[in-house]
Amino acid sequence: MNRVLPLFQRWPFAFAFLLALVLLVLNLIVSPSFLSPARLPGTLATLAPFVLVGFASTPSILAGGIDISVGPLATFINCLFVAILIPAGLGNWDLAAPIILAVAAGIGALNGILVAVLRLHPVVATTGMLFLLVGLSLTIAQNPVAAPNNWTEVFAGGIGVVPGALLTIGVAGLIWFALRRTAFVSNLLATGESDVSAYGSGVNIKAIRILAYTLGGLFAGIAGIALTAIVQSSQSSLASTYALLGLAAAVLGGTSLAGGRGGLLGALFGAVSIYLLQQLLTASGVAPSLIQFAYGAVLVVGVVLGATLLAPRLKRNAS
Amino acid sequence: MNNQPSGLVLTGVSKRFGATRALIDGDLRLRPGEIHTLLGENGSGKSTLVKIMGGVHRPDSGTVTLDGVPVTSRSPRAAMDLGIATVFQEVLTAGSQSVLENVWLGSHGTFRRRLGRAEQRSIAQDVLTRIAGAIPLDLPAGQLSLSERQALCIARALVRKPKVLILDESTASLDVSSRDRLFVEMRRLAAEGTAILFISHRMDEVAEISDRVTVLRSGRSVSTVERSDLSINRLIADMTGNSGHAETRRQPHDAGDTILQGAAVRLAPASAPIDFELRAGEVVGLAGLEGHGQDHFIKRLAGVAAGPGSVVRIRPEGAAELTERNGDALGVAYLPRERRGESLFESMSIRENFALPTLAKDRRGGLLDTRSIARRFDAFARTLSLRFGAAQDAISTLSGGNQQKVLLARWLATDPKVLLLNDPTRGVDIGTKREIYAILHRLSAEGMSVVVLSSEVDELVDLADRVLVFRDQSVFAEIPHSELSTESIVAAYFGQKSEVHT
């Protein structure tokens, strides 16, 4: 244990990674064909929205805030695309994709402005946004509307041998990877860790915060596309399902709610863990009502572990 | 505009925070190539002046110019873009980020990195080595010692190659060898034309490094002294002014038996232990520059902070160690420093604020007797000459001074034998201050023991039988009644055991 703990502290996502590994093995025992090439694209496509709302939750948490509205934003994007853009003849990818991503990023930016400029508490601001988005989704698509054939199907299947879900997850991952090579992620982590230090050192913390929420919105937009890919209809009712899953994935993946520590890799393993747990429980015939209970239990354990055992012990001499 | 750069010039700068006038008339000329020290006791306006120069605050009036061009920085970033780099008093690091990231924190744009990785490393290594010795660049900053983190903050300012460098108490947390290296670096930078503003509460440092010294007192610049005219006595005299206020001064008198005793109390792991005895009817003042341990010490006496050493209440029925819970029972009352947050229930009434800890006295058959509360409150309102509309009004309708009196009444209602007051007249108007002093004099004459921490030197001279001056988390000097003066206290603030005048 003495050698394991520092490992966890060095890599906050290690717990979620190990958990995902264990759950994968259990899944393979319960259902040996779990990873067969025939099932893989479908499996990954179902997984993708989980991972992407996890990604979407991460930047705002890293900035020391929180965005509760990313899940409903993803379902809003789904409704917008199926119930408005396609009927309006804007369904082609070259039109729809830019519109979707701009709207999603714009809503994220609005959250950022509420938090960073108007100084609303992030929970208040983004809870307000959550209800707003749920309401909007219900207004534009009260009942599920089936989508005609469209470009998002690619992400449920695949292009050649490449599963389509890897594209949506991959694009988000690439954006993050590119940002890591700029100063943005350093500024983001410093702002989340100690906004006083960042401000005093000359970081434009307002801009950083707004951009963090914008990035979360953008990822939520991609999550909306990944969601549309598998449901192929407007599903305003899914908002509540995804509302907190993203946060759960990020936190389980070791991203600290205090800000400044964590990253997308954590959200990836966190989301995979949650998804695998759901699969496992379903495949072993556990009642659906218990699945939520199990989520909750795993999350509580994960957060407790993260907060106590695994948190880095830094000397913090107040001065 | 001159051809020759005139440096950073502040003229008639003022700044108000609510009712507090932090800076009334701040003047400062910081020339290129000089090391200029800013000196002043608590509340003299130093930090406000620094924060105006550093872009944190904007002045209400007055002008700031850099080389003749008006400066209107809206943020530390804007100030840095003009070439003004500030090392703030607080040691500002992002603990889980690497040392390297911390050194360059804020130098980058939102996306654009300044310099390549390799160049960043070599410059950071070079600057850090010149101040603190070798620090591994990839270590999380939180694992460094306080001195190393302070060095890191200085390095962060130095890598920007500023025209104006402001060091606000940056030597306070530096170890001696790092400080010496910083001085070498400061002299080198000054020789290259950098204007350096230096703030320190160590007189020996001020005497060693300053080309000129400007003294601030009560928000005004009172003097600027050239190196050749520098004398510590003069600086202390400038800091304290010559305010005569002996008329209210407390007369010496005999104290009774010891009723509170601290033994080997340590405020920091490496600091010297403190032995302390408080006797009946005595008023002891605690003083020191912000953050030197006096605040922690009074909390230890109150039992609200724990640590090495013991604090014991001595009563006829026996001695008992103070803890967080038994202050009331032992007759020890503590009035915290922050009225908001630590003491007041802001949405509740004046009377409720008074009565909350002592409601047990108003119990009649398991219910509250509101008339009993009113009676008790009225009695205290009279003796403390409290001014208010109605007792049911919200406490927030009162002035700061009257709020403080209500809180004083709250704790006096517990019938304490020991009253611990943490800066009781902060934000209190002068008239009410005088009234509070009179109340304290009366209480001590009746046998109550009072420990009062104050950030105002005059107040301690007026109030105390003796004053303990804190430096570096321990008692630096104990000034007896016969030697009590603003000069002797301020001299001790700055590490001088003065024989200035006795």
PDB file of C-alpha atoms in Angstrom, chain B residues 44-297:
ATOM      1  CA  SER B  44      -0.302  53.317   7.227  1.00  0.00           C
ATOM      2  CA  GLY B  45      -1.372  52.606   3.649  1.00  0.00           C
ATOM      3  CA  LYS B  46       1.686  50.689   2.396  1.00  0.00           C
ATOM      4  CA  SER B  47      -0.232  47.733   1.042  1.00  0.00           C
ATOM      5  CA  THR B  48      -2.819  49.961  -0.587  1.00  0.00           C
ATOM      6  CA  LEU B  49      -0.109  51.962  -2.309  1.00  0.00           C
ATOM      7  CA  VAL B  50       1.558  48.769  -3.528  1.00  0.00           C
ATOM      8  CA  LYS B  51      -1.717  47.391  -4.812  1.00  0.00           C
ATOM      9  CA  ILE B  52      -2.403  50.609  -6.706  1.00  0.00           C
ATOM     10  CA  MET B  53       1.013  50.400  -8.356  1.00  0.00           C
ATOM     11  CA  GLY B  54       0.532  46.687  -9.034  1.00  0.00           C
ATOM     12  CA  GLY B  55      -2.813  47.200 -10.764  1.00  0.00           C
ATOM     13  CA  VAL B  56      -4.994  45.509  -8.130  1.00  0.00           C
ATOM     14  CA  HIS B  57      -6.704  48.706  -6.965  1.00  0.00           C
ATOM     15  CA  ARG B  58      -7.438  51.878  -8.852  1.00  0.00           C
ATOM     16  CA  PRO B  59      -6.990  55.125  -6.935  1.00  0.00           C
ATOM     17  CA  ASP B  60     -10.042  57.302  -6.182  1.00  0.00           C
ATOM     18  CA  SER B  61      -8.007  60.394  -6.969  1.00  0.00           C
ATOM     19  CA  GLY B  62      -4.442  61.435  -7.676  1.00  0.00           C
ATOM     20  CA  THR B  63      -2.168  60.519 -10.559  1.00  0.00           C
ATOM     21  CA  VAL B  64       0.253  57.727 -11.324  1.00  0.00           C
ATOM     22  CA  THR B  65       2.730  58.149 -14.167  1.00  0.00           C
ATOM     23  CA  LEU B  66       5.479  55.923 -15.535  1.00  0.00           C
ATOM     24  CA  ASP B  67       8.203  57.842 -17.377  1.00  0.00           C
ATOM     25  CA  GLY B  68       5.770  60.718 -17.747  1.00  0.00           C
ATOM     26  CA  VAL B  69       2.934  58.629 -19.191  1.00  0.00           C
ATOM     27  CA  PRO B  70      -0.241  58.282 -17.101  1.00  0.00           C
ATOM     28  CA  VAL B  71      -0.792  54.772 -15.791  1.00  0.00           C
ATOM     29  CA  THR B  72      -4.332  53.475 -15.480  1.00  0.00           C
ATOM     30  CA  SER B  73      -3.818  49.777 -14.887  1.00  0.00           C
ATOM     31  CA  ARG B  74      -7.020  47.855 -14.449  1.00  0.00           C
ATOM     32  CA  SER B  75      -5.364  44.577 -13.472  1.00  0.00           C
ATOM     33  CA  PRO B  76      -1.991  43.147 -12.450  1.00  0.00           C
ATOM     34  CA  ARG B  77      -1.718  41.995 -16.047  1.00  0.00           C
ATOM     35  CA  ALA B  78      -2.070  45.554 -17.356  1.00  0.00           C
ATOM     36  CA  ALA B  79       0.551  46.783 -14.885  1.00  0.00           C
ATOM     37  CA  MET B  80       2.921  44.029 -15.989  1.00  0.00           C
ATOM     38  CA  ASP B  81       2.425  44.933 -19.625  1.00  0.00           C
ATOM     39  CA  LEU B  82       3.689  48.409 -18.694  1.00  0.00           C
ATOM     40  CA  GLY B  83       6.750  46.883 -17.053  1.00  0.00           C
ATOM     41  CA  ILE B  84       5.629  47.009 -13.422  1.00  0.00           C
ATOM     42  CA  ALA B  85       6.075  43.629 -11.751  1.00  0.00           C
ATOM     43  CA  THR B  86       4.866  43.172  -8.203  1.00  0.00           C
ATOM     44  CA  VAL B  87       5.760  40.444  -5.742  1.00  0.00           C
ATOM     45  CA  PHE B  88       2.769  40.643  -3.435  1.00  0.00           C
ATOM     46  CA  GLN B  89       2.934  40.162   0.301  1.00  0.00           C
ATOM     47  CA  GLU B  90       1.137  36.820   0.112  1.00  0.00           C
ATOM     48  CA  VAL B  91       3.213  33.929  -1.208  1.00  0.00           C
ATOM     49  CA  LEU B  92       1.195  33.209  -4.322  1.00  0.00           C
ATOM     50  CA  THR B  93       1.841  29.814  -5.863  1.00  0.00           C
ATOM     51  CA  ALA B  94      -0.305  27.172  -7.501  1.00  0.00           C
ATOM     52  CA  GLY B  95       0.699  24.188  -5.376  1.00  0.00           C
ATOM     53  CA  SER B  96       0.070  21.270  -7.718  1.00  0.00           C
ATOM     54  CA  GLN B  97       1.634  22.994 -10.704  1.00  0.00           C
ATOM     55  CA  SER B  98       5.324  22.475 -11.327  1.00  0.00           C
ATOM     56  CA  VAL B  99       7.944  24.996 -10.296  1.00  0.00           C
ATOM     57  CA  LEU B 100       8.554  25.746 -13.968  1.00  0.00           C
ATOM     58  CA  GLU B 101       4.869  26.459 -14.658  1.00  0.00           C
ATOM     59  CA  ASN B 102       4.778  28.673 -11.575  1.00  0.00           C
ATOM     60  CA  VAL B 103       7.788  30.720 -12.628  1.00  0.00           C
ATOM     61  CA  TRP B 104       6.209  31.489 -15.981  1.00  0.00           C
ATOM     62  CA  LEU B 105       2.662  31.768 -14.660  1.00  0.00           C
ATOM     63  CA  GLY B 106       1.055  34.871 -16.123  1.00  0.00           C
ATOM     64  CA  SER B 107       3.881  35.561 -18.574  1.00  0.00           C
ATOM     65  CA  HIS B 108       2.081  33.744 -21.340  1.00  0.00           C
ATOM     66  CA  GLY B 109      -0.899  34.921 -23.295  1.00  0.00           C
ATOM     67  CA  THR B 110      -4.183  33.071 -22.943  1.00  0.00           C
ATOM     68  CA  PHE B 111      -3.023  30.595 -25.568  1.00  0.00           C
ATOM     69  CA  ARG B 112       0.359  31.755 -26.784  1.00  0.00           C
ATOM     70  CA  ARG B 113       3.368  30.520 -24.846  1.00  0.00           C
ATOM     71  CA  ARG B 114       6.235  32.885 -24.383  1.00  0.00           C
ATOM     72  CA  LEU B 115       9.522  31.292 -25.420  1.00  0.00           C
ATOM     73  CA  GLY B 116      10.186  27.626 -26.116  1.00  0.00           C
ATOM     74  CA  ARG B 117      10.227  24.993 -23.436  1.00  0.00           C
ATOM     75  CA  ALA B 118      14.021  24.690 -23.379  1.00  0.00           C
ATOM     76  CA  GLU B 119      14.516  28.419 -23.111  1.00  0.00           C
ATOM     77  CA  GLN B 120      11.900  28.643 -20.366  1.00  0.00           C
ATOM     78  CA  ARG B 121      13.745  25.977 -18.411  1.00  0.00           C
ATOM     79  CA  SER B 122      17.156  27.528 -18.688  1.00  0.00           C
ATOM     80  CA  ILE B 123      15.979  31.039 -17.767  1.00  0.00           C
ATOM     81  CA  ALA B 124      13.903  29.762 -14.836  1.00  0.00           C
ATOM     82  CA  GLN B 125      16.791  27.643 -13.587  1.00  0.00           C
ATOM     83  CA  ASP B 126      19.165  30.552 -13.882  1.00  0.00           C
ATOM     84  CA  VAL B 127      16.963  33.068 -12.056  1.00  0.00           C
ATOM     85  CA  LEU B 128      15.962  30.626  -9.315  1.00  0.00           C
ATOM     86  CA  THR B 129      19.559  29.620  -8.715  1.00  0.00           C
ATOM     87  CA  ARG B 130      20.562  33.236  -8.291  1.00  0.00           C
ATOM     88  CA  ILE B 131      18.066  33.643  -5.448  1.00  0.00           C
ATOM     89  CA  ALA B 132      17.350  30.312  -3.816  1.00  0.00           C
ATOM     90  CA  GLY B 133      19.921  27.830  -5.073  1.00  0.00           C
ATOM     91  CA  ALA B 134      19.001  24.823  -7.171  1.00  0.00           C
ATOM     92  CA  ILE B 135      15.292  23.966  -7.103  1.00  0.00           C
ATOM     93  CA  PRO B 136      14.081  21.046  -9.254  1.00  0.00           C
ATOM     94  CA  LEU B 137      11.904  22.610 -11.936  1.00  0.00           C
ATOM     95  CA  ASP B 138       9.522  19.675 -12.244  1.00  0.00           C
ATOM     96  CA  LEU B 139       8.601  19.397  -8.570  1.00  0.00           C
ATOM     97  CA  PRO B 140       5.087  20.548  -7.642  1.00  0.00           C
ATOM     98  CA  ALA B 141       5.464  23.989  -6.087  1.00  0.00           C
ATOM     99  CA  GLY B 142       3.467  22.864  -3.059  1.00  0.00           C
ATOM    100  CA  GLN B 143       6.338  20.617  -1.995  1.00  0.00           C
ATOM    101  CA  LEU B 144       8.775  23.496  -1.665  1.00  0.00           C
ATOM    102  CA  SER B 145       9.591  25.201   1.613  1.00  0.00           C
ATOM    103  CA  LEU B 146       8.057  28.581   2.314  1.00  0.00           C
ATOM    104  CA  SER B 147      11.358  30.302   1.577  1.00  0.00           C
ATOM    105  CA  GLU B 148      11.664  28.491  -1.753  1.00  0.00           C
ATOM    106  CA  ARG B 149       8.106  29.389  -2.707  1.00  0.00           C
ATOM    107  CA  GLN B 150       8.809  33.014  -1.900  1.00  0.00           C
ATOM    108  CA  ALA B 151      11.915  32.819  -4.087  1.00  0.00           C
ATOM    109  CA  LEU B 152       9.729  31.348  -6.801  1.00  0.00           C
ATOM    110  CA  CYS B 153       7.374  34.338  -6.624  1.00  0.00           C
ATOM    111  CA  ILE B 154      10.350  36.692  -6.904  1.00  0.00           C
ATOM    112  CA  ALA B 155      11.684  34.711  -9.854  1.00  0.00           C
ATOM    113  CA  ARG B 156       8.290  35.037 -11.511  1.00  0.00           C
ATOM    114  CA  ALA B 157       8.666  38.810 -11.397  1.00  0.00           C
ATOM    115  CA  LEU B 158      12.328  38.781 -12.452  1.00  0.00           C
ATOM    116  CA  VAL B 159      11.874  36.689 -15.607  1.00  0.00           C
ATOM    117  CA  ARG B 160       9.714  39.496 -16.973  1.00  0.00           C
ATOM    118  CA  LYS B 161      12.668  41.888 -16.823  1.00  0.00           C
ATOM    119  CA  PRO B 162      10.534  44.683 -15.369  1.00  0.00           C
ATOM    120  CA  LYS B 163      11.278  48.396 -15.438  1.00  0.00           C
ATOM    121  CA  VAL B 164       9.759  48.668 -11.975  1.00  0.00           C
ATOM    122  CA  LEU B 165      10.070  45.861  -9.452  1.00  0.00           C
ATOM    123  CA  ILE B 166       7.960  45.961  -6.287  1.00  0.00           C
ATOM    124  CA  LEU B 167       8.926  43.645  -3.433  1.00  0.00           C
ATOM    125  CA  ASP B 168       6.232  43.744  -0.733  1.00  0.00           C
ATOM    126  CA  GLU B 169       7.680  42.063   2.361  1.00  0.00           C
ATOM    127  CA  SER B 170       9.334  39.539   0.104  1.00  0.00           C
ATOM    128  CA  THR B 171      12.160  39.013   2.558  1.00  0.00           C
ATOM    129  CA  ALA B 172       9.787  38.064   5.389  1.00  0.00           C
ATOM    130  CA  SER B 173       9.671  34.419   4.350  1.00  0.00           C
ATOM    131  CA  LEU B 174      13.125  34.129   2.822  1.00  0.00           C
ATOM    132  CA  ASP B 175      15.908  32.333   4.650  1.00  0.00           C
ATOM    133  CA  VAL B 176      19.020  34.366   5.341  1.00  0.00           C
ATOM    134  CA  SER B 177      21.182  33.087   2.510  1.00  0.00           C
ATOM    135  CA  SER B 178      18.396  33.607  -0.034  1.00  0.00           C
ATOM    136  CA  ARG B 179      17.876  37.092   1.284  1.00  0.00           C
ATOM    137  CA  ASP B 180      21.529  37.930   0.853  1.00  0.00           C
ATOM    138  CA  ARG B 181      21.397  36.622  -2.692  1.00  0.00           C
ATOM    139  CA  LEU B 182      18.265  38.681  -3.348  1.00  0.00           C
ATOM    140  CA  PHE B 183      20.077  41.805  -2.174  1.00  0.00           C
ATOM    141  CA  VAL B 184      22.958  41.097  -4.564  1.00  0.00           C
ATOM    142  CA  GLU B 185      20.415  40.649  -7.348  1.00  0.00           C
ATOM    143  CA  MET B 186      18.594  43.849  -6.384  1.00  0.00           C
ATOM    144  CA  ARG B 187      21.793  45.853  -6.528  1.00  0.00           C
ATOM    145  CA  ARG B 188      22.660  44.365  -9.912  1.00  0.00           C
ATOM    146  CA  LEU B 189      19.207  45.187 -11.307  1.00  0.00           C
ATOM    147  CA  ALA B 190      19.327  48.718  -9.899  1.00  0.00           C
ATOM    148  CA  ALA B 191      22.718  49.227 -11.520  1.00  0.00           C
ATOM    149  CA  GLU B 192      21.118  48.211 -14.809  1.00  0.00           C
ATOM    150  CA  GLY B 193      18.437  50.881 -14.329  1.00  0.00           C
ATOM    151  CA  THR B 194      15.561  48.971 -12.741  1.00  0.00           C
ATOM    152  CA  ALA B 195      13.547  50.973 -10.229  1.00  0.00           C
ATOM    153  CA  ILE B 196      13.002  48.847  -7.125  1.00  0.00           C
ATOM    154  CA  LEU B 197      10.447  49.497  -4.408  1.00  0.00           C
ATOM    155  CA  PHE B 198      11.295  47.535  -1.282  1.00  0.00           C
ATOM    156  CA  ILE B 199       9.079  46.936   1.713  1.00  0.00           C
ATOM    157  CA  SER B 200      10.361  45.247   4.824  1.00  0.00           C
ATOM    158  CA  HIS B 201       9.679  45.316   8.520  1.00  0.00           C
ATOM    159  CA  ARG B 202      13.310  44.637   9.390  1.00  0.00           C
ATOM    160  CA  MET B 203      15.183  47.822  10.122  1.00  0.00           C
ATOM    161  CA  ASP B 204      18.576  46.216   9.530  1.00  0.00           C
ATOM    162  CA  GLU B 205      17.507  45.298   6.011  1.00  0.00           C
ATOM    163  CA  VAL B 206      16.141  48.766   5.383  1.00  0.00           C
ATOM    164  CA  ALA B 207      19.385  50.332   6.560  1.00  0.00           C
ATOM    165  CA  GLU B 208      21.472  47.942   4.476  1.00  0.00           C
ATOM    166  CA  ILE B 209      19.782  48.132   1.101  1.00  0.00           C
ATOM    167  CA  SER B 210      17.947  51.448   0.748  1.00  0.00           C
ATOM    168  CA  ASP B 211      19.061  54.330  -1.436  1.00  0.00           C
ATOM    169  CA  ARG B 212      16.082  56.325  -0.186  1.00  0.00           C
ATOM    170  CA  VAL B 213      13.262  55.727   2.265  1.00  0.00           C
ATOM    171  CA  THR B 214       9.720  57.099   2.137  1.00  0.00           C
ATOM    172  CA  VAL B 215       7.696  56.925   5.335  1.00  0.00           C
ATOM    173  CA  LEU B 216       3.914  56.599   5.313  1.00  0.00           C
ATOM    174  CA  ARG B 217       1.772  57.434   8.316  1.00  0.00           C
ATOM    175  CA  SER B 218      -2.023  57.142   8.490  1.00  0.00           C
ATOM    176  CA  GLY B 219      -2.362  57.122   4.720  1.00  0.00           C
ATOM    177  CA  ARG B 220      -0.041  60.062   4.022  1.00  0.00           C
ATOM    178  CA  SER B 221       3.526  60.255   2.793  1.00  0.00           C
ATOM    179  CA  VAL B 222       5.273  62.124   5.587  1.00  0.00           C
ATOM    180  CA  SER B 223       8.900  62.138   4.487  1.00  0.00           C
ATOM    181  CA  THR B 224      11.438  60.882   2.005  1.00  0.00           C
ATOM    182  CA  VAL B 225      14.960  60.482   3.345  1.00  0.00           C
ATOM    183  CA  GLU B 226      18.196  60.081   1.382  1.00  0.00           C
ATOM    184  CA  ARG B 227      20.607  57.337   2.343  1.00  0.00           C
ATOM    185  CA  SER B 228      23.098  59.856   3.717  1.00  0.00           C
ATOM    186  CA  ASP B 229      20.498  61.203   6.163  1.00  0.00           C
ATOM    187  CA  LEU B 230      19.199  57.825   7.211  1.00  0.00           C
ATOM    188  CA  SER B 231      18.865  57.130  10.906  1.00  0.00           C
ATOM    189  CA  ILE B 232      16.688  54.545  12.530  1.00  0.00           C
ATOM    190  CA  ASN B 233      15.555  56.902  15.261  1.00  0.00           C
ATOM    191  CA  ARG B 234      14.415  59.439  12.719  1.00  0.00           C
ATOM    192  CA  LEU B 235      12.508  56.822  10.736  1.00  0.00           C
ATOM    193  CA  ILE B 236      10.748  55.581  13.853  1.00  0.00           C
ATOM    194  CA  ALA B 237       9.884  59.140  14.825  1.00  0.00           C
ATOM    195  CA  ASP B 238       8.448  59.743  11.337  1.00  0.00           C
ATOM    196  CA  MET B 239       6.405  56.565  11.495  1.00  0.00           C
ATOM    197  CA  THR B 240       4.874  57.377  14.858  1.00  0.00           C
ATOM    198  CA  GLY B 241       4.471  61.133  14.526  1.00  0.00           C
ATOM    199  CA  ASN B 242       4.410  63.296  17.605  1.00  0.00           C
ATOM    200  CA  SER B 243       0.856  62.853  18.692  1.00  0.00           C
ATOM    201  CA  GLY B 244       0.428  63.778  22.321  1.00  0.00           C
ATOM    202  CA  HIS B 245      -2.250  61.690  23.904  1.00  0.00           C
ATOM    203  CA  ALA B 246      -1.111  61.252  27.473  1.00  0.00           C
ATOM    204  CA  GLU B 247      -4.284  62.676  28.970  1.00  0.00           C
ATOM    205  CA  THR B 248      -6.221  59.421  28.730  1.00  0.00           C
ATOM    206  CA  ARG B 249      -3.245  57.360  29.675  1.00  0.00           C
ATOM    207  CA  ARG B 250      -3.793  54.671  32.219  1.00  0.00           C
ATOM    208  CA  GLN B 251      -2.218  55.078  35.618  1.00  0.00           C
ATOM    209  CA  PRO B 252      -0.027  52.266  36.841  1.00  0.00           C
ATOM    210  CA  HIS B 253      -1.621  50.179  39.552  1.00  0.00           C
ATOM    211  CA  ASP B 254      -1.111  46.978  41.452  1.00  0.00           C
ATOM    212  CA  ALA B 255      -2.297  43.766  39.928  1.00  0.00           C
ATOM    213  CA  GLY B 256      -3.705  40.814  41.835  1.00  0.00           C
ATOM    214  CA  ASP B 257      -3.073  37.091  41.650  1.00  0.00           C
ATOM    215  CA  THR B 258      -2.302  35.223  38.456  1.00  0.00           C
ATOM    216  CA  ILE B 259      -5.526  34.036  36.880  1.00  0.00           C
ATOM    217  CA  LEU B 260      -4.428  32.928  33.423  1.00  0.00           C
ATOM    218  CA  GLN B 261      -1.142  31.276  32.682  1.00  0.00           C
ATOM    219  CA  GLY B 262       0.461  30.183  29.436  1.00  0.00           C
ATOM    220  CA  ALA B 263       3.451  27.869  29.615  1.00  0.00           C
ATOM    221  CA  ALA B 264       5.840  27.127  26.742  1.00  0.00           C
ATOM    222  CA  VAL B 265       3.292  28.213  24.158  1.00  0.00           C
ATOM    223  CA  ARG B 266       4.755  27.837  20.677  1.00  0.00           C
ATOM    224  CA  LEU B 267       3.169  29.594  17.735  1.00  0.00           C
ATOM    225  CA  ALA B 268       5.243  27.868  15.060  1.00  0.00           C
ATOM    226  CA  PRO B 269       7.359  24.706  15.171  1.00  0.00           C
ATOM    227  CA  ALA B 270      10.658  26.572  15.227  1.00  0.00           C
ATOM    228  CA  SER B 271       9.655  29.665  17.173  1.00  0.00           C
ATOM    229  CA  ALA B 272      10.721  30.455  20.714  1.00  0.00           C
ATOM    230  CA  PRO B 273       8.271  29.311  23.425  1.00  0.00           C
ATOM    231  CA  ILE B 274       6.261  31.939  25.270  1.00  0.00           C
ATOM    232  CA  ASP B 275       5.569  31.967  29.010  1.00  0.00           C
ATOM    233  CA  PHE B 276       2.801  34.315  29.983  1.00  0.00           C
ATOM    234  CA  GLU B 277       1.018  35.285  33.172  1.00  0.00           C
ATOM    235  CA  LEU B 278      -2.080  37.418  33.377  1.00  0.00           C
ATOM    236  CA  ARG B 279      -2.995  38.821  36.768  1.00  0.00           C
ATOM    237  CA  ALA B 280      -6.301  40.033  38.109  1.00  0.00           C
ATOM    238  CA  GLY B 281      -7.158  43.599  37.151  1.00  0.00           C
ATOM    239  CA  GLU B 282      -4.367  43.839  34.610  1.00  0.00           C
ATOM    240  CA  VAL B 283      -4.636  45.123  31.029  1.00  0.00           C
ATOM    241  CA  VAL B 284      -2.025  43.539  28.755  1.00  0.00           C
ATOM    242  CA  GLY B 285      -1.566  44.744  25.198  1.00  0.00           C
ATOM    243  CA  LEU B 286      -0.498  42.514  22.311  1.00  0.00           C
ATOM    244  CA  ALA B 287       1.162  44.196  19.373  1.00  0.00           C
ATOM    245  CA  GLY B 288       3.128  43.412  16.254  1.00  0.00           C
ATOM    246  CA  LEU B 289       3.069  43.880  12.523  1.00  0.00           C
ATOM    247  CA  GLU B 290       0.409  41.811  10.772  1.00  0.00           C
ATOM    248  CA  GLY B 291       1.155  38.115  10.793  1.00  0.00           C
ATOM    249  CA  HIS B 292       3.836  37.992  13.469  1.00  0.00           C
ATOM    250  CA  GLY B 293       1.928  35.690  15.793  1.00  0.00           C
ATOM    251  CA  GLN B 294      -0.022  38.006  18.086  1.00  0.00           C
ATOM    252  CA  ASP B 295      -3.312  36.981  16.486  1.00  0.00           C
ATOM    253  CA  HIS B 296      -2.512  33.313  16.933  1.00  0.00           C
ATOM    254  CA  PHE B 297      -1.393  33.950  20.504  1.00  0.00           C
TER     255      PHE B 297
END
